[in-house]
Short mmCIF file of C-alpha atoms in Angstrom, two decimals:
data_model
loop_
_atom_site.label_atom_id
_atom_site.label_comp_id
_atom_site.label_asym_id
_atom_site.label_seq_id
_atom_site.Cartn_x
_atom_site.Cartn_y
_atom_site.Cartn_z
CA UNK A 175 -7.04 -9.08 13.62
CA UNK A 176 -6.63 -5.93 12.45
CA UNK A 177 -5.41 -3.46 9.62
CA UNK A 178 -3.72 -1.04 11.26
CA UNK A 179 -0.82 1.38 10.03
CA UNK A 180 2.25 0.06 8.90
CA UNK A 181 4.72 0.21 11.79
CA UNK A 182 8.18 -1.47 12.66
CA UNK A 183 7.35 -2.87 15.95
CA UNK A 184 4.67 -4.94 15.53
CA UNK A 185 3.11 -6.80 12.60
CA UNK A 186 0.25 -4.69 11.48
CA UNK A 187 -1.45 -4.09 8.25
CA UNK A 188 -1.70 -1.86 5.87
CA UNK A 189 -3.43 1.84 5.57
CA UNK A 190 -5.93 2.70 2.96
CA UNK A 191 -4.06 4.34 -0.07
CA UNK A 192 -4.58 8.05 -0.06
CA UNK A 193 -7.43 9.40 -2.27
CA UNK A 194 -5.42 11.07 -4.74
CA UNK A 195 -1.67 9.58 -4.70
CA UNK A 196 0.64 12.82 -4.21
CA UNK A 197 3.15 13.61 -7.49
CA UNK A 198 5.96 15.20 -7.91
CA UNK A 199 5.67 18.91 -6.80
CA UNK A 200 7.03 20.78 -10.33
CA UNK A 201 3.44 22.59 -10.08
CA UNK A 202 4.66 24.00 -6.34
CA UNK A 203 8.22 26.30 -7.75
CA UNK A 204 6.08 28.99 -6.82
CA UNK A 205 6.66 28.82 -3.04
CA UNK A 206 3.52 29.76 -1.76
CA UNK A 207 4.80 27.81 1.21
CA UNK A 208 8.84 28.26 1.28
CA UNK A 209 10.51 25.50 0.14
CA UNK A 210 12.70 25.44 3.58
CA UNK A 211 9.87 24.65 5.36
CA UNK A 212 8.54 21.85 3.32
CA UNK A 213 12.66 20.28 3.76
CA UNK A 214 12.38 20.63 7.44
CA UNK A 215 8.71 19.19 7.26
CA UNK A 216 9.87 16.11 4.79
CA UNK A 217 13.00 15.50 7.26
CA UNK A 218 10.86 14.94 10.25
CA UNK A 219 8.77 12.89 8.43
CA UNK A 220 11.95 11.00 7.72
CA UNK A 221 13.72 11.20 10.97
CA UNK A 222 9.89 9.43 12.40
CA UNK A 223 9.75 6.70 10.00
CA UNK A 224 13.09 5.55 10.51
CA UNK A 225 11.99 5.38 14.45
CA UNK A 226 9.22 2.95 13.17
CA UNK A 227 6.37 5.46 12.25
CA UNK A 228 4.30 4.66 9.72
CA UNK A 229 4.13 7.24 6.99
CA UNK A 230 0.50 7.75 6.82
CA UNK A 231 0.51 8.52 10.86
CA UNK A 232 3.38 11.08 9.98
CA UNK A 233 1.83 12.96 7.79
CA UNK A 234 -1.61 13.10 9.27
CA UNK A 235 0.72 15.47 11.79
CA UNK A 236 1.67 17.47 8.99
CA UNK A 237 -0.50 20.74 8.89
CA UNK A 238 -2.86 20.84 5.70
CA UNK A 239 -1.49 23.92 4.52
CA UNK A 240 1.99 21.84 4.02
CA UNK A 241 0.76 18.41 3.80
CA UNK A 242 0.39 18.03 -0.25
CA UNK A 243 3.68 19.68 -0.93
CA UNK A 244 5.48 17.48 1.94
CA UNK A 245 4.17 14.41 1.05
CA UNK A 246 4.92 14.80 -2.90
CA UNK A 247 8.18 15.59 -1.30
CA UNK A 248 8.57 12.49 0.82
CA UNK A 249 7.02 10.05 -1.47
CA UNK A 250 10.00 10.95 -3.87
CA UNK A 251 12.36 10.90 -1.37
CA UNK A 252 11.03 7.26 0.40
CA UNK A 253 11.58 6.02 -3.33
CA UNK A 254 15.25 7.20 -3.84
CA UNK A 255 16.95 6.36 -0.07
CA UNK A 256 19.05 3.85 -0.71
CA UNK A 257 20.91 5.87 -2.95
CA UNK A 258 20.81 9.20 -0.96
CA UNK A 259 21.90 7.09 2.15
CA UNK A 260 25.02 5.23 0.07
CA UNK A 261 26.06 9.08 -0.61
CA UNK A 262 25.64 9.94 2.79
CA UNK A 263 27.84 7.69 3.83
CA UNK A 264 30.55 8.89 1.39
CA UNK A 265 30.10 12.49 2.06
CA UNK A 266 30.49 11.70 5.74
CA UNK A 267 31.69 8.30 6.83
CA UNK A 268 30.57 9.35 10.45
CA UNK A 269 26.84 9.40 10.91
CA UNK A 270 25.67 12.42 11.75
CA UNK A 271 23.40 13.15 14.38
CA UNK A 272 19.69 11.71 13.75
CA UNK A 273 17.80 15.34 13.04
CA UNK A 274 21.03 16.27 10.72
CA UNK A 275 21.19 13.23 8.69
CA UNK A 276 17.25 12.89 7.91
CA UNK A 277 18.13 16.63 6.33
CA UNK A 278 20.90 15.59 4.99
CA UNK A 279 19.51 12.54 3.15
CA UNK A 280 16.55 14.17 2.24
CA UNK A 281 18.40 16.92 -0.15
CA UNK A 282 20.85 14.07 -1.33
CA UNK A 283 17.37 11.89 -2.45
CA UNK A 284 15.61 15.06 -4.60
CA UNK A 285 19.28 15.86 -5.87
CA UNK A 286 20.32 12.62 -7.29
CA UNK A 287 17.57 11.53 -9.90
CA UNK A 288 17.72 12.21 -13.01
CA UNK A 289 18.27 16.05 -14.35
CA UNK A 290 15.20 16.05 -16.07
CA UNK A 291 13.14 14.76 -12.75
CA UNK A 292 14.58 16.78 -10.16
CA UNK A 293 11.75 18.95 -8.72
CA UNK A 294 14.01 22.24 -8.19
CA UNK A 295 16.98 23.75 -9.28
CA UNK A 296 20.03 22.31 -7.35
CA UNK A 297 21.21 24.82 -6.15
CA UNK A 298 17.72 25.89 -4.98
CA UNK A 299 17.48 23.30 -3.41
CA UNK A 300 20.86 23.22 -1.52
CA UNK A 301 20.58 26.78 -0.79
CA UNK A 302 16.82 25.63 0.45
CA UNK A 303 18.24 22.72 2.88
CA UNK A 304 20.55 25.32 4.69
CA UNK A 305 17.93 27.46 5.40
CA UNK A 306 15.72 24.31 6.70
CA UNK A 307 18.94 23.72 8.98
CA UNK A 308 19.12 26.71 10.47
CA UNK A 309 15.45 26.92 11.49
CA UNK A 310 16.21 23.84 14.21
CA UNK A 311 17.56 24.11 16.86
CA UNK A 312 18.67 20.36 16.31
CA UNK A 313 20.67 20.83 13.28
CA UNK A 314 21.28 24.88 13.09
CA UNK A 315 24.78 23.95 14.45
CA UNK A 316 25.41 21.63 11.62
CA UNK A 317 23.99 24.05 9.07
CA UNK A 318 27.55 24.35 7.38
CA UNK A 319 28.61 21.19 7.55
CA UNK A 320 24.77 20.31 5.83
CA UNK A 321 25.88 23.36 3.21
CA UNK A 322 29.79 21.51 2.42
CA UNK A 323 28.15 18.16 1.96
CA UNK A 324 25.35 19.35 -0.76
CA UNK A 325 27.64 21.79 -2.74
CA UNK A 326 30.88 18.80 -2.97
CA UNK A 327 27.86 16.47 -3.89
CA UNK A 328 26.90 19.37 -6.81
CA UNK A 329 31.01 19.40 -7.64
CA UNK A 330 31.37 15.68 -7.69
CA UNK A 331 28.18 14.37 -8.56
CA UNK A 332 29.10 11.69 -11.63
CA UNK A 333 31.76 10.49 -9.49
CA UNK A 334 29.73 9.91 -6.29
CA UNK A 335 26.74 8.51 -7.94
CA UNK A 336 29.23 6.14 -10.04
CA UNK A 337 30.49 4.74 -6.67
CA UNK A 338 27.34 3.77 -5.76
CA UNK A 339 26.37 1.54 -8.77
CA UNK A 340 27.74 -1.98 -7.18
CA UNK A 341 25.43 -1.38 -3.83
CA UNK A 342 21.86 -3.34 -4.35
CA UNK A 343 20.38 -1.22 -2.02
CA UNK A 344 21.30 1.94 -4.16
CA UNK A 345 20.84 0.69 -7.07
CA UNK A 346 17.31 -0.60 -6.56
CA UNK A 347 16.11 1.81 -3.24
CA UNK A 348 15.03 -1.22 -1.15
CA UNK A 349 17.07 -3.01 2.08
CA UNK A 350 19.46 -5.28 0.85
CA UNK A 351 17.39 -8.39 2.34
CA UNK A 352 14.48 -7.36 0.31
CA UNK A 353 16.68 -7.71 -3.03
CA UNK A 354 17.73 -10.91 -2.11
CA UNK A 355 14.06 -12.26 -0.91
CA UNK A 356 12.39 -11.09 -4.18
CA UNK A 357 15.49 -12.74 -6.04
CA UNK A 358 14.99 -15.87 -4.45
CA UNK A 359 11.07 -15.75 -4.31
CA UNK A 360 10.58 -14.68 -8.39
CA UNK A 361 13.68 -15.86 -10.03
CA UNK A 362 12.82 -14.24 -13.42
CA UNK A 363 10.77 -11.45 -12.49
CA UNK A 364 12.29 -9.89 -9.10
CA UNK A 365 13.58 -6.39 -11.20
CA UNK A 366 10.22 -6.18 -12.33
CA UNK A 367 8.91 -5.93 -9.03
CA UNK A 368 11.50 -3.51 -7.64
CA UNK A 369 11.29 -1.29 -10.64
CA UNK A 370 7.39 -1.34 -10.39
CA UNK A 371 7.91 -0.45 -6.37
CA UNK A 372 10.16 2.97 -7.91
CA UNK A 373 7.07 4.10 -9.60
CA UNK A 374 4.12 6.31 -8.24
CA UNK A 375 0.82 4.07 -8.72
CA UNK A 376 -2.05 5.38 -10.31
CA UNK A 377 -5.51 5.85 -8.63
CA UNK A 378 -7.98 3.19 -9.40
CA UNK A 379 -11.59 3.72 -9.13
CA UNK A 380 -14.33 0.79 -8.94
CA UNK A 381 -17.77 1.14 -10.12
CA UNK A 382 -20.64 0.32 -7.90
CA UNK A 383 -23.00 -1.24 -10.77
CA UNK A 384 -26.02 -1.13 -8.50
CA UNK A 385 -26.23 2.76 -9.17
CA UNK A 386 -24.07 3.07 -12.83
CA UNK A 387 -22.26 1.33 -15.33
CA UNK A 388 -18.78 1.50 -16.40
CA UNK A 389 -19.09 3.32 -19.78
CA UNK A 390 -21.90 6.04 -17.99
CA UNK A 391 -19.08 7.08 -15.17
CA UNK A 392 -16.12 6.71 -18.00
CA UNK A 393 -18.43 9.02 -19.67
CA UNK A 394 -19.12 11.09 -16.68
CA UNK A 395 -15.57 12.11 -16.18
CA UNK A 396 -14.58 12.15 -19.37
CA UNK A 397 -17.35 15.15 -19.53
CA UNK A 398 -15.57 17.04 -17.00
CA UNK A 399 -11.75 16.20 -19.08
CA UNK A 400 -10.76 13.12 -16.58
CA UNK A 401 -9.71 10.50 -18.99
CA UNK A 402 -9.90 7.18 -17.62
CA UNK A 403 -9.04 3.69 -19.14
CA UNK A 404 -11.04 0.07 -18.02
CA UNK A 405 -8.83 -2.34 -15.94
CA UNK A 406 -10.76 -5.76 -14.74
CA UNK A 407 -14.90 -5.98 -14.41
CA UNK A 408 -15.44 -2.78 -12.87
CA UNK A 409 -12.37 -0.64 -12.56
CA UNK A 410 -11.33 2.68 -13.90
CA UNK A 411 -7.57 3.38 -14.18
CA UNK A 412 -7.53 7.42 -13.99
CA UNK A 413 -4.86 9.06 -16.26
CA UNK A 414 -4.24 11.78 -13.54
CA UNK A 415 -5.58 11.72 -9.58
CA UNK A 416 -8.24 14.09 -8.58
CA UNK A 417 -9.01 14.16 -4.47
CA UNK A 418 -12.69 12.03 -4.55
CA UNK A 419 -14.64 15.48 -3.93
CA UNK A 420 -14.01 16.10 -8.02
CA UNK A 421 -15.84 12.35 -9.09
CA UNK A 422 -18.99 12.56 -10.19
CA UNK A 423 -21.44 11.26 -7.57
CA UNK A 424 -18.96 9.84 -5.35
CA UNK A 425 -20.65 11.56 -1.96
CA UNK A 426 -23.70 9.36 -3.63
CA UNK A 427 -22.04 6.07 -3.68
CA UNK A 428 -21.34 5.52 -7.50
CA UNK A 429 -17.80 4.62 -7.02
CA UNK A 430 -14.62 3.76 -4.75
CA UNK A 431 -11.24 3.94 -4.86
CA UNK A 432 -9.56 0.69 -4.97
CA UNK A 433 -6.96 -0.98 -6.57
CA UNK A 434 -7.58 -3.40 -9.31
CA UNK A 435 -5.95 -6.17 -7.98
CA UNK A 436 -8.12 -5.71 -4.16
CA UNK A 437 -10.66 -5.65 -6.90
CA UNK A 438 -10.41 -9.59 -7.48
CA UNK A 439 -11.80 -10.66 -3.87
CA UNK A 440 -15.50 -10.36 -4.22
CA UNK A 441 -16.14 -12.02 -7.34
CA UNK A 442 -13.32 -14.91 -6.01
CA UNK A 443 -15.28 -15.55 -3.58
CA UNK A 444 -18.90 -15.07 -4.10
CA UNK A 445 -18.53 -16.40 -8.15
CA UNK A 446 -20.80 -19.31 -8.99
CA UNK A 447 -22.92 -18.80 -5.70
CA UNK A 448 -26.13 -19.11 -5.65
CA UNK A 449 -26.72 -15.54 -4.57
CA UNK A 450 -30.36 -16.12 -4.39
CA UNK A 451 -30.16 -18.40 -1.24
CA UNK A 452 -29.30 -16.89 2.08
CA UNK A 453 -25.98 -16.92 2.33
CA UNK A 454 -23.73 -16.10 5.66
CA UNK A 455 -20.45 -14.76 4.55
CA UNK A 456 -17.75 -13.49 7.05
CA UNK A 457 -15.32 -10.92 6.41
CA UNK A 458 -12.69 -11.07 9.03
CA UNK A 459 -10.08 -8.73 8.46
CA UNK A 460 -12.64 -5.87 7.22
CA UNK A 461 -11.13 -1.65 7.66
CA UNK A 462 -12.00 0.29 6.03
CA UNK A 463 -14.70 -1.77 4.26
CA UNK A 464 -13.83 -1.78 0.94
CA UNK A 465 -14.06 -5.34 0.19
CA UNK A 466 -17.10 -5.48 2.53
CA UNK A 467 -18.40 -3.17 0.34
CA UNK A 468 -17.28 -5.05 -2.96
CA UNK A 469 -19.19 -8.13 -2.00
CA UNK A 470 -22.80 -6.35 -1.66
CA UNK A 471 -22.22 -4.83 -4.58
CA UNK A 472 -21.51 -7.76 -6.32
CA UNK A 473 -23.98 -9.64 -4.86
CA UNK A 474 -26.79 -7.14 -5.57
CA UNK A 475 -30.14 -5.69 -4.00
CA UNK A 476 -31.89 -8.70 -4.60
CA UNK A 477 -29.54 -11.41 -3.28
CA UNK A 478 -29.80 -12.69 0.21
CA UNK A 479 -26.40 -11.86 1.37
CA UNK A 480 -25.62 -11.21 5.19
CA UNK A 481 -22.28 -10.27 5.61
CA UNK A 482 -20.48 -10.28 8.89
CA UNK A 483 -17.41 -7.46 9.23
CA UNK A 484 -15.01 -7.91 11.52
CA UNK A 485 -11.95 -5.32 12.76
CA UNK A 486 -10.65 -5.45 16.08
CA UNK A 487 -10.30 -1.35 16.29
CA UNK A 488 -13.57 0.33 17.04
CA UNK A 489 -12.18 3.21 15.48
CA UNK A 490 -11.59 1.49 12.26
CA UNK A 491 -14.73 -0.12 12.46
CA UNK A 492 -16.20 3.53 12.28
CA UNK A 493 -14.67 3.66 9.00
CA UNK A 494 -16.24 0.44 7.66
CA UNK A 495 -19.74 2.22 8.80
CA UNK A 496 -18.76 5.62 6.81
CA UNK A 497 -18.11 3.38 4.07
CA UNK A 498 -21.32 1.38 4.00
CA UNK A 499 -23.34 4.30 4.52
CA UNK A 500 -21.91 6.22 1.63
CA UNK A 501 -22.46 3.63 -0.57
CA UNK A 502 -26.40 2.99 0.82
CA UNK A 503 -25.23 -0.66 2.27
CA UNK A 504 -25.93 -2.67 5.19
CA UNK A 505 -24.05 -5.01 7.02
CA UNK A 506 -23.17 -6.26 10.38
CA UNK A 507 -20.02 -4.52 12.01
CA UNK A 508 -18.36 -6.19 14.96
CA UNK A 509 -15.26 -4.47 16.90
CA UNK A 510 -13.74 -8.06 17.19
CA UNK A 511 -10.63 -9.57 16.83
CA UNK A 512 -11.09 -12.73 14.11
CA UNK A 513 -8.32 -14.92 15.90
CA UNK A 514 -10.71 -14.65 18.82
CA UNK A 515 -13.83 -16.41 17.83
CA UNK A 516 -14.58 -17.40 21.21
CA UNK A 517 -15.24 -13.67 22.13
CA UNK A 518 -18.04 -13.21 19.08
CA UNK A 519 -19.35 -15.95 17.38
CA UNK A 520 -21.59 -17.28 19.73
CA UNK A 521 -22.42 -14.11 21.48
CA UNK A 522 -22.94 -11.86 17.89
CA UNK A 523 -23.84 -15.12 15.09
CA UNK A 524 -25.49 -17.60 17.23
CA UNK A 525 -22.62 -19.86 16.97
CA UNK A 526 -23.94 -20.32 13.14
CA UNK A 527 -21.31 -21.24 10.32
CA UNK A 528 -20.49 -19.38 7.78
CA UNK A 529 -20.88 -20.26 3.95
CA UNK A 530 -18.02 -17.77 2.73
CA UNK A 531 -14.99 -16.34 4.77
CA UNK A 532 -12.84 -13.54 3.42
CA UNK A 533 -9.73 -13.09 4.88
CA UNK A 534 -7.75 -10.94 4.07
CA UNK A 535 -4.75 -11.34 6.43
CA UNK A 536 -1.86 -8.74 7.75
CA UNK A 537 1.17 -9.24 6.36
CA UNK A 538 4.32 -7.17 5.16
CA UNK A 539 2.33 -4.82 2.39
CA UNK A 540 5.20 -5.70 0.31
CA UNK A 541 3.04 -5.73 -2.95
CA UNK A 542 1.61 -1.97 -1.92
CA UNK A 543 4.86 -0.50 -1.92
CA UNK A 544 4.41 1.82 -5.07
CA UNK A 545 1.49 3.50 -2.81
CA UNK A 546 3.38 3.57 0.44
CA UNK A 547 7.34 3.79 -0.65
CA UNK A 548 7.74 4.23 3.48
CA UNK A 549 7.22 0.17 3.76
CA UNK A 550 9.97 -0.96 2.77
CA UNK A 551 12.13 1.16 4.49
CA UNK A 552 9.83 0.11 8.00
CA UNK A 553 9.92 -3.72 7.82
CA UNK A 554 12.49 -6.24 8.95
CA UNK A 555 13.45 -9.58 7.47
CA UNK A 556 11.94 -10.89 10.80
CA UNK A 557 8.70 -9.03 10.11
CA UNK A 558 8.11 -12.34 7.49
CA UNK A 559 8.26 -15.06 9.83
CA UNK A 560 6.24 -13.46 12.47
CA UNK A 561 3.64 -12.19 10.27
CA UNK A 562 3.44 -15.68 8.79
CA UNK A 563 2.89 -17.31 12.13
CA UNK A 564 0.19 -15.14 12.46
CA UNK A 565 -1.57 -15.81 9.01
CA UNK A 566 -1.26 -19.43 9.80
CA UNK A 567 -3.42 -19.26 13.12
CA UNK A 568 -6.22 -16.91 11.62
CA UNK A 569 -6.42 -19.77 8.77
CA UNK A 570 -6.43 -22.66 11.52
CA UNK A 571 -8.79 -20.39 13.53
CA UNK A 572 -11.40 -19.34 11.32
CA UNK A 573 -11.57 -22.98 8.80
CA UNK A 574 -13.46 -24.57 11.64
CA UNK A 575 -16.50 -21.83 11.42
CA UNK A 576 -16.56 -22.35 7.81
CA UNK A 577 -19.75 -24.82 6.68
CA UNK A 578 -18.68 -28.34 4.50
CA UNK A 579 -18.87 -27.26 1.02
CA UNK A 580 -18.13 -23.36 1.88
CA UNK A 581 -15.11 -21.01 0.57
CA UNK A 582 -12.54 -19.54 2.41
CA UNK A 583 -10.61 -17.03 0.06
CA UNK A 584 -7.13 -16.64 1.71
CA UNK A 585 -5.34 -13.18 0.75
CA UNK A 586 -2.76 -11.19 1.50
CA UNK A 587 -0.92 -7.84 -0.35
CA UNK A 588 2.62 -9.45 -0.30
CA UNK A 589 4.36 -10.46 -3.15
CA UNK A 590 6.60 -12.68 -0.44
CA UNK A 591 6.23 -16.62 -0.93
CA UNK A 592 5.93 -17.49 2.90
CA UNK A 593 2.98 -15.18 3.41
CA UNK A 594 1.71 -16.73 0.19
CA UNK A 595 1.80 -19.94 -2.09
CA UNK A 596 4.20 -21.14 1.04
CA UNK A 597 1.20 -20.36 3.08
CA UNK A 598 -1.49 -21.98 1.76
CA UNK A 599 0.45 -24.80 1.03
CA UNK A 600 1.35 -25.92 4.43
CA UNK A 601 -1.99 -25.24 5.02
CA UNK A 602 -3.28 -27.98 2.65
CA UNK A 603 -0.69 -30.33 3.54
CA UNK A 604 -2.39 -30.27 7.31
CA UNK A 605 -6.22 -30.01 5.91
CA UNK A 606 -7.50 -33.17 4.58
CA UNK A 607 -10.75 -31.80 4.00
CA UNK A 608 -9.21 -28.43 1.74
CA UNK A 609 -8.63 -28.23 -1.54
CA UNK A 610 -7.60 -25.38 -3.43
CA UNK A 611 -9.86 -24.17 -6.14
CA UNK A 612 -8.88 -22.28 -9.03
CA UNK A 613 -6.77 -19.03 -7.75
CA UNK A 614 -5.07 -16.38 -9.40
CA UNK A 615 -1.66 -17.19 -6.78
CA UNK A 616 1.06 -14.49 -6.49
CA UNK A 617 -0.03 -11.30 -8.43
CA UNK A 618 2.69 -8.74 -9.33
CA UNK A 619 2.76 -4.92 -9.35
CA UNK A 620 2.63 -3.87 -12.92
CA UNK A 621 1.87 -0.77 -14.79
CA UNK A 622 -0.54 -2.12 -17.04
CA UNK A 623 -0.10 -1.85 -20.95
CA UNK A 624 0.64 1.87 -21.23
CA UNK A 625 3.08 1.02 -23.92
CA UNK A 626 0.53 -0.09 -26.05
CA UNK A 627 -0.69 2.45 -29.08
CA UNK A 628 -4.55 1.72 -27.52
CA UNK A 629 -4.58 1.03 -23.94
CA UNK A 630 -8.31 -0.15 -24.52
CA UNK A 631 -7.99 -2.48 -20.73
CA UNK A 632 -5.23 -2.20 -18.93
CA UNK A 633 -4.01 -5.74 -17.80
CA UNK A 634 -1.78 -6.13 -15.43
CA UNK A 635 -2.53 -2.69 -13.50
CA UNK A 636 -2.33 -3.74 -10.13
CA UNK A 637 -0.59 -3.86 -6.55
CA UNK A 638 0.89 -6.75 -5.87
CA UNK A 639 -1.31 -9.52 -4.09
CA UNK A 640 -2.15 -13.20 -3.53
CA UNK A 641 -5.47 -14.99 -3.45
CA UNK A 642 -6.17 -18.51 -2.89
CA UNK A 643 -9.78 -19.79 -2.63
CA UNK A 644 -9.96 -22.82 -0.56
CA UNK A 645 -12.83 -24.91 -0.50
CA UNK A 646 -13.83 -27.41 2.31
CA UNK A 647 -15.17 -31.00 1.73
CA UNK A 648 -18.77 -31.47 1.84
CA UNK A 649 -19.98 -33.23 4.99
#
């Protein structure tokens, strides 16, 4: 099973989080690319990912010249739609056509946050949208119309945005359903969530201890004025993004980007081990390799670790390889599909089981959401139930290859119940011979303590996730 790009159509996973998360373009009012062009750029993106695009395919079309500035640009706009779209739909009842309204919402999302946030001057940016009109052939006709909407918007804007205060899916900038799910799923703690979704993550580093330590790298950037804070074992929360070409030693292997919370899996699974025996340890849902990764590391040079990396794209398996090979590792990468075991295990392990499965299963990415804004607005209520089904046969699948007395450590990024403690709990109700061991459960987005006078460790600086380590009976 794969991790593919978040799309609409079919249940797929999520994309690795861009090096250095875009912010909010104040640093671009110079224009060195017009403004116009980046609108028109940020619409398309728009007008794709409403046809069921994910955003990280979109903008890999974007040309590099524009790409920074456009996705700064969308990223904002992904994270304010819901109210841009309830304005829409006052400032013109009718829908306009497709090309038109992805314009149209676009200037309404970067003109309707908060004075102090806006990333150009209204009118600027009105005057801006026009222009990006009139470039298209698809809207130029509707360039006036595009220019009435923004400037009664500019005239009427208390009133407007007051009108939209009793829709959920203004108020909060996530599909009505989603409101409701998270209400119903965390009773006391669904605004958290959705708040935490409205906010631009921070990049996350991890620290490969077999080549540094993590006062030597905070050290190391704070040498070259990156200040960092410690989140988890081996994490580094960065106070700013840098693209990875700036970290010390990073072409060398001395540390990843990661989340914290993705963080959790190796030591989960591999903890209290005895790394010194041979152990086989599967990981079946494996691109880009970053958790592969995370387990040699943790295991160290001088454990007896073979690990087994499964992805059913070749071309993501190439990115598993990249990864390994940056980071001096070894381990053996199968172009496989993990709900097919009759296709590899024989054929590529001998048929041998496994002591320790990771799996790390597709699902909805709703716990990502702060670093790709564009899922929300991609997935479907039904997305949950299918995604769910398929979850549940990669667990039945893969529990018979596991050996009595091994680990399977069942995750997923979604902060939704059924894809989660809902999960694994059918599962054990079916699996005499499971038991769950000691799990961290449903992990929420969070921002960490930032509010604290000395943010010494940042807890609760993650993604949202869910990790349950199963164990299976001795023989």
């Amino acid at each position: 099973m794969t991790k593919n790009q978040i799309s609409r159509p079919a249940p797929q996973r999520r994309s690795p989080a861009p090096a250095a998360p875009a912010s909010i373009p104040g640093d671009q009012r110079s224009h060195s690319v017009a403004l116009s062009r980046q609108l028109h750029s940020v619409a398309r993106a728009l007008h794709d990912i409403r046809a069921g695009r994910s955003g990280t395919a979109v903008l890999e079309t974007v040309p590099p010249l524009l790409r920074p500035g456009v996705q700064a640009l969308l990223f904002q706009v992904l994270r304010t739609l819901g109210r841009a779209e309830a304005l829409r739909r006052q400032l013109a009842p009718r829908t306009p056509p497709p090309a038109v309204d992805a314009l149209l919402c676009v200037a309404l999302a970067l003109l309707c946050g908060d004075a102090d946030d806006l990333p150009y001057e209204p009118f600027t940016l009105v005057n801006q949208a026009v222009e990006a009109a009139k470039t298209d052939s698809a809207t130029r006709a509707q360039a006036a119309f595009l220019n009435a909407c923004l400037r009664r918007f500019l005239r009427e804007r208390d009133a407007l945005l007051q009108a939209t205060q009793q829709d959920p899916q203004a108020q909060w900038n996530h599909p009505r359903w989603w409101v409701e799910r998270l209400r119903k799923d965390h009773p006391t703690q669904w605004q958290q969530i959705l708040r935490a979704n409205n906010a631009q993550a921070p990049m996350v580093l991890r620290i490969n201890q077999q080549k540094t330590t993590l006062d030597q790298y905070q050290s190391a950037l704070a040498a070259i004025n990156i200040k960092a804070n410690p989140v988890g074992a081996v994490g580094l929360v960065l106070q700013r993004a840098v693209p990875v070409q700036q970290l010390p030693g990073f072409a060398e292997g001395w540390v990843s980007v990661q989340d914290a919370a993705a963080q959790m899996a190796a030591p989960l699974l591999l903890s209290g081990l005895d790394l010194a025996q041979p152990l086989r340890v599967l990981d079946a849902c494996a691109a880009p390799g970053g958790k592969t990764a995370h387990l040699l590391e943790y295991a160290g040079p001088a454990a007896a670790l073979q690990v087994t990396a499964l992805d059913i794209d070749p071309a993501r398996c190439e990115r598993i390889h990249e990864t390994l090979q940056r980071l001096g590792l070894r381990a053996q990468v199968l172009a496989a599909d993990a709900g097919r075991p009759q296709d590899w295990w024989q054929q590529d392990c001998g048929g041998q089981l496994f002591d320790a499965i990771l799996l790390d299963a597709p699902c909805t990415a709703s716990g990502i959401v702060r670093r790709h804004p564009d899922v929300r607005w991609l997935r479907r209520e039904s997305d949950i139930a299918q995604l769910a089904h398929i979850q549940a046969r990669l667990l039945e699948t893969l529990w018979p290859l596991l050996q009595p007395g091994g680990r399977l450590l069942y995750c997923t990024c979604s902060v939704f119940r059924a894809e989660g403690d809902g999960q694994v709990q059918a599962f054990l109700a079916h699996h005499s011979n499971a038991r769950l061991l000691p799990s961290p459960g449903h992990l929420l987005p969070g921002m960490g303590d930032k509010g604290s006078p000395v943010p010494d460790n940042l807890h609760g600086e993650h993604d949202g996730f869910f990790y349950a380590l199963l164990q299976k009976a001795p023989a």
